[in-house]
Each structure stands twice: as C-alpha cells, then as structure tokens.
Amino acid sequence: MPELPEVETTRLGIKNFILQKQIIDVIVRQPKLRWPVSSSLAQALMGQTICDISRRGKYLLLKTLSGTLLVHLGMSGSLRVITNAEPIKPHDHIDIVFSDIILRYNDPRRFGAVLWTESPIEEHVLLKELGPEPLLDGFNGQWLYDLSRSRKIPVKTFIMDSHVVVGVGNIYANESLFMAGILPSRQAGRISLVRYQALAECIRSVLSDAVVQGGTTLRDFVNPSGKPGYFQQQLRVYGRSGLPCRNCTTLLSEIRLANRSTVYCRLCQR
DNA sequence: ACAGTAACCTGTTTGC
DNA sequence: TGCAAACAGGTTACTG
C-alpha cells in the first residue's frame, strides 16, 4: 500500500486532528513489528504534545518537544483517525489516544515500525543515509546520472533504492519508467544524462499527481478518514500485464526485477 | 562498493 | 471444492 503518495496522504489526513494535541494514553496490543515496539513507549509519550507532523521518504515523523515518533507503514500498515468508539479489529496493534480522537495503527503483515527517539532526528540511523526527496529541490536528472555511473543494476531497481531517491516503490517506479519511455531492465550506468533528466521529471510528476489523487487504492488502502485513493484509475502499466498499452495498444509485458513484478511496453520503452 | 537473495509476517489469489 | 504454493504496496541484513 504505502509508497510516498500514500504516506503523504496519511500525513495530511492526520495532521489537523493531532497537531498541538496532547497524548493522554498509548495502548500497545502487539509489540512485534519490524522492530519491537519499546515497552516504555507509553511512558515516553504520555503527556506529550504533538508540535509537528512531517515526512521523510516513507517515514512519518510525529514530533514533540522532547523527541520524535517514527512511523513506517511497511507493506500493509495504515493509520486511522478514530472519532467514535470503534471496536478493535484484527491487527489494530497500537492506539495513540488524544482527548477527542484516537490515532489507530493497523498492520496485518507487521512489516511496519513505530519507534520513539529523543536524539536529533536527522542523525537517526534509519534516516541519515536516505537520498533526496523527489518532490524537493536537490533531486534531478544530474543526481541520478552521477550516482548511477558504473552501476550495473536495472534502472528500475536503482530508482527504488532509498539511498538514491526516497519514496519510489514498485507501483510508481513502473509508472515513472513508462512515462519516461525507459526500459526498466536497462543498466542504470548506461543511461544518458538527458534521459535521466526526463526520468527525474516523470518521477516528480507521477508522485505529485498521485498525492493530489489521495494515493493508490489497490486492495484496501484508505486515508485516515477511511476514504480510498483514486490514482489507480490513472495507472498506465502497473497491474496491466497482458493488457494493451494505453499509448500504442501493444500488449504490455511483465518480467521480474529484483523479485518485483515489472510491467512495461516493449515498443514505447527503450 | 556492489549485486543478489533471504528474512521479517499475514491475507488473498492462483493453480493443480 | 480443497489445499498448497505463489504473491503482495518495503526495507534491512547477510552472502559472495
């Protein structure tokens, strides 16, 4: 579910409900996530007031005066804003309770993470090696070109590496490469600067469009208010293997790169 | 440094 | 129909 647009949709969806609000309780029902949830999480958070809600790559950062709560949604995580009492459903692992609402973390596969840190956030081991934000200055074709010289991995695998650029998961990697007309299997180190400039623009464009659409709902993604995203209606290649290319009607091909399904048009992408 | 793979989990879909 | 295998939006850790 959650690539950058879904995480940003989540951020926007929870922001107005929890900014400047005080945490009055924390309930951890299942601490076994990607990394164990600290047994002293409740003690650390209780009484704290959320003073900022930001995002770094696919990490949500909920800041208070004394530290930051890092939330990663993994493959199947979600945050919901609970306004009326709702019964606990399967995989509702954590509640962060405010006076009027509950922020409820649900994650069937438990690949996500909820971590409290009181160190300067930019030095956190999970964040400090991350590449640039694709929607901010500092990310461009020159960066991709410079970083890719001598790299032999497929360009799709390259742009999904969070050290190269953050937030590009499998859906949007497929879509960006189609839009840029680049074959996903092409060696990263053998792509020209001009083509990387086009690719950087396409990544930016695809991600920002998806944010506007509220993300992509494939099976069950909903924003914190329970509404689905709408970007799936604009998907050009992801999930369309064997269907006609929306540009030239050639049937779309599917291969596996780094064990991830990869869909492309063999005529439109070179 | 780089490339490839296994691992962490559960739910749903696919194939025999 | 039933069961097992394959697969799913991510990332780290390990191997060679």
PDB file of C-alpha atoms (C1' of nucleotides) in Angstrom:
ATOM      1  CA  MET A   1       0.000   0.000   0.000  1.00  0.00           C
ATOM      2  CA  PRO A   2       2.204   2.766   1.147  1.00  0.00           C
ATOM      3  CA  GLU A   3       4.615   4.480  -1.159  1.00  0.00           C
ATOM      4  CA  LEU A   4       5.333   8.191  -0.857  1.00  0.00           C
ATOM      5  CA  PRO A   5       1.896   9.407  -2.024  1.00  0.00           C
ATOM      6  CA  GLU A   6       0.061   7.129   0.398  1.00  0.00           C
ATOM      7  CA  VAL A   7       2.295   8.193   3.280  1.00  0.00           C
ATOM      8  CA  GLU A   8       1.810  11.854   2.371  1.00  0.00           C
ATOM      9  CA  THR A   9      -1.954  11.291   2.143  1.00  0.00           C
ATOM     10  CA  THR A  10      -1.794   9.767   5.607  1.00  0.00           C
ATOM     11  CA  ARG A  11       0.209  12.726   6.909  1.00  0.00           C
ATOM     12  CA  LEU A  12      -2.289  15.233   5.542  1.00  0.00           C
ATOM     13  CA  GLY A  13      -5.172  13.160   6.863  1.00  0.00           C
ATOM     14  CA  ILE A  14      -3.973  13.016  10.465  1.00  0.00           C
ATOM     15  CA  LYS A  15      -2.358  16.451  10.708  1.00  0.00           C
ATOM     16  CA  ASN A  16      -5.355  18.577  11.597  1.00  0.00           C
ATOM     17  CA  PHE A  17      -6.581  16.058  14.128  1.00  0.00           C
ATOM     18  CA  ILE A  18      -3.431  15.777  16.220  1.00  0.00           C
ATOM     19  CA  LEU A  19      -1.379  18.956  15.766  1.00  0.00           C
ATOM     20  CA  GLN A  20      -0.995  20.779  19.117  1.00  0.00           C
ATOM     21  CA  LYS A  21      -2.933  17.991  20.813  1.00  0.00           C
ATOM     22  CA  GLN A  22      -1.779  16.189  23.908  1.00  0.00           C
ATOM     23  CA  ILE A  23      -1.314  12.432  24.074  1.00  0.00           C
ATOM     24  CA  ILE A  24      -3.248  11.151  27.070  1.00  0.00           C
ATOM     25  CA  ASP A  25      -2.731   7.423  26.623  1.00  0.00           C
ATOM     26  CA  VAL A  26      -0.883   4.877  24.487  1.00  0.00           C
ATOM     27  CA  ILE A  27      -2.040   1.286  24.109  1.00  0.00           C
ATOM     28  CA  VAL A  28       0.250  -1.324  22.544  1.00  0.00           C
ATOM     29  CA  ARG A  29      -1.577  -4.586  21.857  1.00  0.00           C
ATOM     30  CA  GLN A  30       1.092  -6.145  19.651  1.00  0.00           C
ATOM     31  CA  PRO A  31       4.696  -5.003  20.038  1.00  0.00           C
ATOM     32  CA  LYS A  32       6.124  -7.372  17.429  1.00  0.00           C
ATOM     33  CA  LEU A  33       6.541  -5.150  14.397  1.00  0.00           C
ATOM     34  CA  ARG A  34       9.591  -4.818  12.117  1.00  0.00           C
ATOM     35  CA  TRP A  35      11.432  -3.884  15.271  1.00  0.00           C
ATOM     36  CA  PRO A  36       9.948  -4.443  18.727  1.00  0.00           C
ATOM     37  CA  VAL A  37       7.856  -1.550  19.975  1.00  0.00           C
ATOM     38  CA  SER A  38       9.540  -0.178  23.081  1.00  0.00           C
ATOM     39  CA  SER A  39       7.959  -1.361  26.302  1.00  0.00           C
ATOM     40  CA  SER A  40       8.324   2.189  27.606  1.00  0.00           C
ATOM     41  CA  LEU A  41       6.616   3.832  24.623  1.00  0.00           C
ATOM     42  CA  ALA A  42       3.555   4.803  26.645  1.00  0.00           C
ATOM     43  CA  GLN A  43       5.687   6.214  29.431  1.00  0.00           C
ATOM     44  CA  ALA A  44       7.700   8.256  26.923  1.00  0.00           C
ATOM     45  CA  LEU A  45       4.685   9.650  25.053  1.00  0.00           C
ATOM     46  CA  MET A  46       2.108  10.236  27.742  1.00  0.00           C
ATOM     47  CA  GLY A  47       1.503  13.939  28.354  1.00  0.00           C
ATOM     48  CA  GLN A  48       3.489  14.993  25.277  1.00  0.00           C
ATOM     49  CA  THR A  49       2.032  17.458  22.779  1.00  0.00           C
ATOM     50  CA  ILE A  50       2.453  16.953  19.021  1.00  0.00           C
ATOM     51  CA  CYS A  51       4.154  20.067  17.674  1.00  0.00           C
ATOM     52  CA  ASP A  52       4.917  18.961  14.105  1.00  0.00           C
ATOM     53  CA  ILE A  53       3.942  16.228  11.662  1.00  0.00           C
ATOM     54  CA  SER A  54       6.370  15.756   8.808  1.00  0.00           C
ATOM     55  CA  ARG A  55       7.537  13.055   6.428  1.00  0.00           C
ATOM     56  CA  ARG A  56      10.958  11.828   5.347  1.00  0.00           C
ATOM     57  CA  GLY A  57      10.668   9.347   2.495  1.00  0.00           C
ATOM     58  CA  LYS A  58       8.096   6.851   3.675  1.00  0.00           C
ATOM     59  CA  TYR A  59       8.635   7.653   7.347  1.00  0.00           C
ATOM     60  CA  LEU A  60       6.078   9.750   9.204  1.00  0.00           C
ATOM     61  CA  LEU A  61       7.634  11.900  11.897  1.00  0.00           C
ATOM     62  CA  LEU A  62       5.417  12.961  14.786  1.00  0.00           C
ATOM     63  CA  LYS A  63       7.397  15.473  16.808  1.00  0.00           C
ATOM     64  CA  THR A  64       7.022  16.630  20.368  1.00  0.00           C
ATOM     65  CA  LEU A  65       9.239  18.939  22.403  1.00  0.00           C
ATOM     66  CA  SER A  66      11.319  16.041  23.687  1.00  0.00           C
ATOM     67  CA  GLY A  67      11.581  13.692  20.711  1.00  0.00           C
ATOM     68  CA  THR A  68      10.107  12.144  17.591  1.00  0.00           C
ATOM     69  CA  LEU A  69       7.842   9.196  16.955  1.00  0.00           C
ATOM     70  CA  LEU A  70       8.881   7.483  13.715  1.00  0.00           C
ATOM     71  CA  VAL A  71       6.091   5.592  11.991  1.00  0.00           C
ATOM     72  CA  HIS A  72       6.666   3.410   8.936  1.00  0.00           C
ATOM     73  CA  LEU A  73       3.684   1.662   7.363  1.00  0.00           C
ATOM     74  CA  GLY A  74       5.688  -1.150   5.778  1.00  0.00           C
ATOM     75  CA  MET A  75       3.735  -3.119   3.188  1.00  0.00           C
ATOM     76  CA  SER A  76       0.340  -3.219   4.823  1.00  0.00           C
ATOM     77  CA  GLY A  77       0.201  -0.609   7.581  1.00  0.00           C
ATOM     78  CA  SER A  78      -2.299   2.194   7.983  1.00  0.00           C
ATOM     79  CA  LEU A  79      -3.179   4.944  10.429  1.00  0.00           C
ATOM     80  CA  ARG A  80      -6.811   5.788  11.045  1.00  0.00           C
ATOM     81  CA  VAL A  81      -8.328   8.677  12.913  1.00  0.00           C
ATOM     82  CA  ILE A  82     -10.980   7.167  15.158  1.00  0.00           C
ATOM     83  CA  THR A  83     -13.605   9.690  16.201  1.00  0.00           C
ATOM     84  CA  ASN A  84     -16.326   7.496  17.673  1.00  0.00           C
ATOM     85  CA  ALA A  85     -15.716   4.414  19.747  1.00  0.00           C
ATOM     86  CA  GLU A  86     -14.934   1.655  17.271  1.00  0.00           C
ATOM     87  CA  PRO A  87     -14.359  -1.961  18.246  1.00  0.00           C
ATOM     88  CA  ILE A  88     -10.808  -3.241  17.947  1.00  0.00           C
ATOM     89  CA  LYS A  89     -10.302  -5.112  14.691  1.00  0.00           C
ATOM     90  CA  PRO A  90      -7.668  -7.714  13.892  1.00  0.00           C
ATOM     91  CA  HIS A  91      -4.195  -6.175  13.511  1.00  0.00           C
ATOM     92  CA  ASP A  92      -5.099  -2.947  15.367  1.00  0.00           C
ATOM     93  CA  HIS A  93      -1.724  -3.003  17.105  1.00  0.00           C
ATOM     94  CA  ILE A  94      -1.345   0.460  18.627  1.00  0.00           C
ATOM     95  CA  ASP A  95      -3.631   3.269  19.801  1.00  0.00           C
ATOM     96  CA  ILE A  96      -2.320   6.753  20.440  1.00  0.00           C
ATOM     97  CA  VAL A  97      -5.092   8.341  22.432  1.00  0.00           C
ATOM     98  CA  PHE A  98      -5.885  12.048  22.413  1.00  0.00           C
ATOM     99  CA  SER A  99      -8.717  13.723  24.307  1.00  0.00           C
ATOM    100  CA  ASP A 100     -11.107  13.674  21.337  1.00  0.00           C
ATOM    101  CA  ILE A 101      -9.723  11.115  18.864  1.00  0.00           C
ATOM    102  CA  ILE A 102      -7.574   8.004  18.691  1.00  0.00           C
ATOM    103  CA  LEU A 103      -4.815   7.507  16.162  1.00  0.00           C
ATOM    104  CA  ARG A 104      -5.007   3.767  15.464  1.00  0.00           C
ATOM    105  CA  TYR A 105      -2.182   1.821  13.817  1.00  0.00           C
ATOM    106  CA  ASN A 106      -3.218  -1.332  11.942  1.00  0.00           C
ATOM    107  CA  ASP A 107      -0.749  -3.573  10.116  1.00  0.00           C
ATOM    108  CA  PRO A 108      -1.591  -7.168   9.084  1.00  0.00           C
ATOM    109  CA  ARG A 109       1.871  -8.107   7.880  1.00  0.00           C
ATOM    110  CA  ARG A 110       3.702  -6.239  10.643  1.00  0.00           C
ATOM    111  CA  PHE A 111       6.473  -5.032   8.365  1.00  0.00           C
ATOM    112  CA  GLY A 112       5.956  -1.519   9.682  1.00  0.00           C
ATOM    113  CA  ALA A 113       7.659   0.237  12.570  1.00  0.00           C
ATOM    114  CA  VAL A 114       6.769   2.577  15.429  1.00  0.00           C
ATOM    115  CA  LEU A 115       9.866   3.928  17.130  1.00  0.00           C
ATOM    116  CA  TRP A 116      10.433   6.660  19.690  1.00  0.00           C
ATOM    117  CA  THR A 117      13.707   8.580  19.645  1.00  0.00           C
ATOM    118  CA  GLU A 118      14.942  11.531  21.646  1.00  0.00           C
ATOM    119  CA  SER A 119      18.064  12.016  19.505  1.00  0.00           C
ATOM    120  CA  PRO A 120      18.230  14.646  16.744  1.00  0.00           C
ATOM    121  CA  ILE A 121      16.090  13.111  14.071  1.00  0.00           C
ATOM    122  CA  GLU A 122      18.389  13.810  11.120  1.00  0.00           C
ATOM    123  CA  GLU A 123      21.024  11.626  12.776  1.00  0.00           C
ATOM    124  CA  HIS A 124      18.734   8.647  13.206  1.00  0.00           C
ATOM    125  CA  VAL A 125      20.229   5.521  11.700  1.00  0.00           C
ATOM    126  CA  LEU A 126      17.113   4.878   9.586  1.00  0.00           C
ATOM    127  CA  LEU A 127      17.084   8.390   8.128  1.00  0.00           C
ATOM    128  CA  LYS A 128      20.641   9.621   7.838  1.00  0.00           C
ATOM    129  CA  GLU A 129      21.591   7.624   4.726  1.00  0.00           C
ATOM    130  CA  LEU A 130      18.418   8.396   2.787  1.00  0.00           C
ATOM    131  CA  GLY A 131      18.590  10.000  -0.642  1.00  0.00           C
ATOM    132  CA  PRO A 132      16.832  13.245  -1.626  1.00  0.00           C
ATOM    133  CA  GLU A 133      13.102  13.888  -1.516  1.00  0.00           C
ATOM    134  CA  PRO A 134      11.815  13.557  -5.084  1.00  0.00           C
ATOM    135  CA  LEU A 135       9.393  16.481  -4.704  1.00  0.00           C
ATOM    136  CA  LEU A 136      12.015  18.927  -3.414  1.00  0.00           C
ATOM    137  CA  ASP A 137      14.969  20.721  -4.973  1.00  0.00           C
ATOM    138  CA  GLY A 138      18.097  18.608  -4.825  1.00  0.00           C
ATOM    139  CA  PHE A 139      16.541  15.805  -6.795  1.00  0.00           C
ATOM    140  CA  ASN A 140      17.131  15.998 -10.531  1.00  0.00           C
ATOM    141  CA  GLY A 141      18.490  14.102 -13.521  1.00  0.00           C
ATOM    142  CA  GLN A 142      22.065  15.139 -12.832  1.00  0.00           C
ATOM    143  CA  TRP A 143      21.893  13.486  -9.398  1.00  0.00           C
ATOM    144  CA  LEU A 144      20.580  10.233 -10.860  1.00  0.00           C
ATOM    145  CA  TYR A 145      23.155  10.329 -13.646  1.00  0.00           C
ATOM    146  CA  ASP A 146      26.121  10.974 -11.346  1.00  0.00           C
ATOM    147  CA  LEU A 147      25.083   8.322  -8.846  1.00  0.00           C
ATOM    148  CA  SER A 148      24.422   5.672 -11.481  1.00  0.00           C
ATOM    149  CA  ARG A 149      27.795   5.716 -13.265  1.00  0.00           C
ATOM    150  CA  SER A 150      29.284   2.214 -13.200  1.00  0.00           C
ATOM    151  CA  ARG A 151      26.145   0.762 -11.629  1.00  0.00           C
ATOM    152  CA  LYS A 152      25.074  -2.452 -13.364  1.00  0.00           C
ATOM    153  CA  ILE A 153      21.694  -2.969 -11.744  1.00  0.00           C
ATOM    154  CA  PRO A 154      18.497  -2.355 -13.731  1.00  0.00           C
ATOM    155  CA  VAL A 155      17.381   1.266 -13.691  1.00  0.00           C
ATOM    156  CA  LYS A 156      14.113   0.255 -12.010  1.00  0.00           C
ATOM    157  CA  THR A 157      15.956  -1.375  -9.117  1.00  0.00           C
ATOM    158  CA  PHE A 158      18.198   1.708  -8.983  1.00  0.00           C
ATOM    159  CA  ILE A 159      15.377   4.221  -8.550  1.00  0.00           C
ATOM    160  CA  MET A 160      13.705   2.002  -5.927  1.00  0.00           C
ATOM    161  CA  ASP A 161      16.840   2.204  -3.757  1.00  0.00           C
ATOM    162  CA  SER A 162      16.109   4.675  -0.949  1.00  0.00           C
ATOM    163  CA  HIS A 163      19.740   5.760  -0.914  1.00  0.00           C
ATOM    164  CA  VAL A 164      19.241   7.064  -4.458  1.00  0.00           C
ATOM    165  CA  VAL A 165      15.865   8.726  -4.012  1.00  0.00           C
ATOM    166  CA  VAL A 166      13.212   8.130  -1.362  1.00  0.00           C
ATOM    167  CA  GLY A 167       9.579   7.218  -1.763  1.00  0.00           C
ATOM    168  CA  VAL A 168       9.612   5.403  -5.098  1.00  0.00           C
ATOM    169  CA  GLY A 169       8.096   1.967  -4.578  1.00  0.00           C
ATOM    170  CA  ASN A 170       7.102  -0.681  -7.088  1.00  0.00           C
ATOM    171  CA  ILE A 171       3.949   0.971  -8.430  1.00  0.00           C
ATOM    172  CA  TYR A 172       5.446   4.380  -9.063  1.00  0.00           C
ATOM    173  CA  ALA A 173       8.754   3.005 -10.359  1.00  0.00           C
ATOM    174  CA  ASN A 174       6.830   1.139 -13.059  1.00  0.00           C
ATOM    175  CA  GLU A 175       4.701   4.183 -13.863  1.00  0.00           C
ATOM    176  CA  SER A 176       7.609   6.650 -13.949  1.00  0.00           C
ATOM    177  CA  LEU A 177       9.650   4.486 -16.311  1.00  0.00           C
ATOM    178  CA  PHE A 178       6.710   4.116 -18.656  1.00  0.00           C
ATOM    179  CA  MET A 179       6.132   7.841 -18.691  1.00  0.00           C
ATOM    180  CA  ALA A 180       9.838   8.449 -19.364  1.00  0.00           C
ATOM    181  CA  GLY A 181       9.927   5.821 -22.128  1.00  0.00           C
ATOM    182  CA  ILE A 182      12.762   3.908 -20.469  1.00  0.00           C
ATOM    183  CA  LEU A 183      13.044   0.111 -20.379  1.00  0.00           C
ATOM    184  CA  PRO A 184      13.032  -0.944 -16.694  1.00  0.00           C
ATOM    185  CA  SER A 185      15.721  -3.581 -17.275  1.00  0.00           C
ATOM    186  CA  ARG A 186      18.224  -1.159 -18.804  1.00  0.00           C
ATOM    187  CA  GLN A 187      21.500  -0.932 -16.876  1.00  0.00           C
ATOM    188  CA  ALA A 188      21.464   2.157 -14.653  1.00  0.00           C
ATOM    189  CA  GLY A 189      25.013   3.066 -15.640  1.00  0.00           C
ATOM    190  CA  ARG A 190      24.223   3.055 -19.344  1.00  0.00           C
ATOM    191  CA  ILE A 191      21.547   5.731 -19.421  1.00  0.00           C
ATOM    192  CA  SER A 192      22.300   9.239 -20.658  1.00  0.00           C
ATOM    193  CA  LEU A 193      22.004  12.464 -18.675  1.00  0.00           C
ATOM    194  CA  VAL A 194      19.200  13.661 -20.943  1.00  0.00           C
ATOM    195  CA  ARG A 195      17.175  10.537 -20.291  1.00  0.00           C
ATOM    196  CA  TYR A 196      17.765  10.795 -16.526  1.00  0.00           C
ATOM    197  CA  GLN A 197      16.538  14.380 -16.674  1.00  0.00           C
ATOM    198  CA  ALA A 198      13.329  13.137 -18.283  1.00  0.00           C
ATOM    199  CA  LEU A 199      13.057  10.340 -15.710  1.00  0.00           C
ATOM    200  CA  ALA A 200      13.503  12.702 -12.761  1.00  0.00           C
ATOM    201  CA  GLU A 201      10.711  14.893 -14.117  1.00  0.00           C
ATOM    202  CA  CYS A 202       8.462  11.866 -14.602  1.00  0.00           C
ATOM    203  CA  ILE A 203       9.081  10.618 -11.060  1.00  0.00           C
ATOM    204  CA  ARG A 204       8.219  14.064  -9.742  1.00  0.00           C
ATOM    205  CA  SER A 205       5.126  14.297 -11.906  1.00  0.00           C
ATOM    206  CA  VAL A 206       3.789  10.806 -11.162  1.00  0.00           C
ATOM    207  CA  LEU A 207       4.289  11.183  -7.406  1.00  0.00           C
ATOM    208  CA  SER A 208       2.759  14.643  -7.167  1.00  0.00           C
ATOM    209  CA  ASP A 209      -0.246  13.607  -9.270  1.00  0.00           C
ATOM    210  CA  ALA A 210      -0.735  10.600  -7.003  1.00  0.00           C
ATOM    211  CA  VAL A 211      -0.605  12.817  -3.902  1.00  0.00           C
ATOM    212  CA  VAL A 212      -3.326  15.016  -5.419  1.00  0.00           C
ATOM    213  CA  GLN A 213      -5.424  11.908  -6.076  1.00  0.00           C
ATOM    214  CA  GLY A 214      -5.035  10.737  -2.494  1.00  0.00           C
ATOM    215  CA  GLY A 215      -2.750   7.836  -3.383  1.00  0.00           C
ATOM    216  CA  THR A 216      -3.443   4.474  -4.975  1.00  0.00           C
ATOM    217  CA  THR A 217      -6.012   2.056  -3.555  1.00  0.00           C
ATOM    218  CA  LEU A 218      -5.311  -1.451  -4.831  1.00  0.00           C
ATOM    219  CA  ARG A 219      -6.935  -3.670  -2.279  1.00  0.00           C
ATOM    220  CA  ASP A 220      -7.650  -1.785   0.861  1.00  0.00           C
ATOM    221  CA  PHE A 221      -5.691   1.441   1.252  1.00  0.00           C
ATOM    222  CA  VAL A 222      -7.783   4.155   2.844  1.00  0.00           C
ATOM    223  CA  ASN A 223      -6.739   7.534   4.146  1.00  0.00           C
ATOM    224  CA  PRO A 224      -7.045   8.242   7.879  1.00  0.00           C
ATOM    225  CA  SER A 225     -10.686   9.218   7.413  1.00  0.00           C
ATOM    226  CA  GLY A 226     -11.497   5.947   5.678  1.00  0.00           C
ATOM    227  CA  LYS A 227     -11.639   7.228   2.085  1.00  0.00           C
ATOM    228  CA  PRO A 228      -9.831   5.408  -0.740  1.00  0.00           C
ATOM    229  CA  GLY A 229      -7.291   6.949  -3.111  1.00  0.00           C
ATOM    230  CA  TYR A 230      -8.048   7.436  -6.788  1.00  0.00           C
ATOM    231  CA  PHE A 231      -4.698   7.241  -8.554  1.00  0.00           C
ATOM    232  CA  GLN A 232      -5.239   3.605  -9.585  1.00  0.00           C
ATOM    233  CA  GLN A 233      -7.543   4.913 -12.301  1.00  0.00           C
ATOM    234  CA  GLN A 234      -4.521   6.569 -13.893  1.00  0.00           C
ATOM    235  CA  LEU A 235      -2.130   3.642 -13.738  1.00  0.00           C
ATOM    236  CA  ARG A 236      -0.576   3.094 -17.166  1.00  0.00           C
ATOM    237  CA  VAL A 237       1.302  -0.169 -16.638  1.00  0.00           C
ATOM    238  CA  TYR A 238       1.212  -1.399 -13.031  1.00  0.00           C
ATOM    239  CA  GLY A 239      -1.192  -4.328 -12.760  1.00  0.00           C
ATOM    240  CA  ARG A 240      -1.915  -4.242 -16.507  1.00  0.00           C
ATOM    241  CA  SER A 241       0.344  -7.034 -17.764  1.00  0.00           C
ATOM    242  CA  GLY A 242      -1.095  -8.542 -20.957  1.00  0.00           C
ATOM    243  CA  LEU A 243      -3.450  -5.601 -21.488  1.00  0.00           C
ATOM    244  CA  PRO A 244      -2.992  -3.110 -24.338  1.00  0.00           C
ATOM    245  CA  CYS A 245      -0.571  -0.220 -23.874  1.00  0.00           C
ATOM    246  CA  ARG A 246      -2.626   2.936 -23.422  1.00  0.00           C
ATOM    247  CA  ASN A 247      -0.248   4.670 -25.819  1.00  0.00           C
ATOM    248  CA  CYS A 248       0.232   2.194 -28.706  1.00  0.00           C
ATOM    249  CA  THR A 249      -2.087  -0.792 -27.931  1.00  0.00           C
ATOM    250  CA  THR A 250       0.806  -3.295 -27.896  1.00  0.00           C
ATOM    251  CA  LEU A 251       0.180  -5.887 -25.194  1.00  0.00           C
ATOM    252  CA  LEU A 252       2.174  -4.976 -22.071  1.00  0.00           C
ATOM    253  CA  SER A 253       4.993  -7.308 -20.998  1.00  0.00           C
ATOM    254  CA  GLU A 254       5.832  -8.490 -17.485  1.00  0.00           C
ATOM    255  CA  ILE A 255       9.188  -9.549 -16.067  1.00  0.00           C
ATOM    256  CA  ARG A 256      10.649  -9.800 -12.579  1.00  0.00           C
ATOM    257  CA  LEU A 257      13.451  -7.492 -11.479  1.00  0.00           C
ATOM    258  CA  ALA A 258      14.920  -7.902  -8.009  1.00  0.00           C
ATOM    259  CA  ASN A 259      11.951 -10.207  -7.417  1.00  0.00           C
ATOM    260  CA  ARG A 260       9.410  -7.430  -8.014  1.00  0.00           C
ATOM    261  CA  SER A 261       6.847  -7.571 -10.781  1.00  0.00           C
ATOM    262  CA  THR A 262       7.756  -5.193 -13.570  1.00  0.00           C
ATOM    263  CA  VAL A 263       5.333  -4.205 -16.324  1.00  0.00           C
ATOM    264  CA  TYR A 264       6.302  -2.248 -19.408  1.00  0.00           C
ATOM    265  CA  CYS A 265       5.617  -1.647 -23.090  1.00  0.00           C
ATOM    266  CA  ARG A 266       8.335  -3.141 -25.283  1.00  0.00           C
ATOM    267  CA  LEU A 267       7.642  -0.579 -28.005  1.00  0.00           C
ATOM    268  CA  CYS A 268       7.149   2.620 -26.013  1.00  0.00           C
ATOM    269  CA  GLN A 269      10.028   1.924 -23.628  1.00  0.00           C
ATOM    270  CA  ARG A 270      13.579   1.591 -24.918  1.00  0.00           C
TER     271      ARG A 270
ATOM    272  C1'  DA B   1      31.421  -0.961  -3.050  1.00  0.00           C
ATOM    273  C1'  DC B   2      28.323  -3.739  -5.384  1.00  0.00           C
ATOM    274  C1'  DA B   3      24.793  -7.323  -6.589  1.00  0.00           C
ATOM    275  C1'  DG B   4      21.758 -10.829  -5.343  1.00  0.00           C
ATOM    276  C1'  DT B   5      18.975 -13.189  -2.014  1.00  0.00           C
ATOM    277  C1'  DA B   6      16.719 -14.333   2.361  1.00  0.00           C
ATOM    278  C1'  DA B   7      14.237 -12.608   6.018  1.00  0.00           C
ATOM    279  C1'  DC B   8      10.568 -10.323   8.623  1.00  0.00           C
ATOM    280  C1'  DC B   9       4.644 -11.586   8.547  1.00  0.00           C
ATOM    281  C1'  DT B  10      -0.387 -12.470   7.139  1.00  0.00           C
ATOM    282  C1'  DG B  11      -4.075 -12.384   3.806  1.00  0.00           C
ATOM    283  C1'  DT B  12      -5.586 -13.150  -0.838  1.00  0.00           C
ATOM    284  C1'  DT B  13      -5.186 -15.087  -5.287  1.00  0.00           C
ATOM    285  C1'  DT B  14      -3.745 -18.723  -8.348  1.00  0.00           C
ATOM    286  C1'  DG B  15      -3.010 -23.361  -9.868  1.00  0.00           C
ATOM    287  C1'  DC B  16      -3.314 -28.242  -9.552  1.00  0.00           C
TER     288       DC B  16
ATOM    289  C1'  DT C   1     -14.170 -27.878  -3.754  1.00  0.00           C
ATOM    290  C1'  DG C   2      -9.818 -28.129  -1.206  1.00  0.00           C
ATOM    291  C1'  DC C   3      -5.327 -27.432  -0.398  1.00  0.00           C
ATOM    292  C1'  DA C   4      -0.718 -25.700  -1.242  1.00  0.00           C
ATOM    293  C1'  DA C   5       2.026 -22.549  -3.475  1.00  0.00           C
ATOM    294  C1'  DA C   6       2.750 -18.068  -5.102  1.00  0.00           C
ATOM    295  C1'  DC C   7       2.314 -13.428  -4.494  1.00  0.00           C
ATOM    296  C1'  DA C   8       1.522  -8.613  -2.397  1.00  0.00           C
ATOM    297  C1'  DG C   9       2.400  -1.695  -1.639  1.00  0.00           C
ATOM    298  C1'  DG C  10       9.037  -2.212   1.915  1.00  0.00           C
ATOM    299  C1'  DT C  11      13.420  -2.424   3.852  1.00  0.00           C
ATOM    300  C1'  DT C  12      17.326  -4.480   6.267  1.00  0.00           C
ATOM    301  C1'  DA C  13      20.781  -7.977   6.815  1.00  0.00           C
ATOM    302  C1'  DC C  14      23.542 -11.202   5.081  1.00  0.00           C
ATOM    303  C1'  DT C  15      26.344 -13.637   1.466  1.00  0.00           C
ATOM    304  C1'  DG C  16      29.712 -13.873  -2.140  1.00  0.00           C
TER     305       DG C  16
END
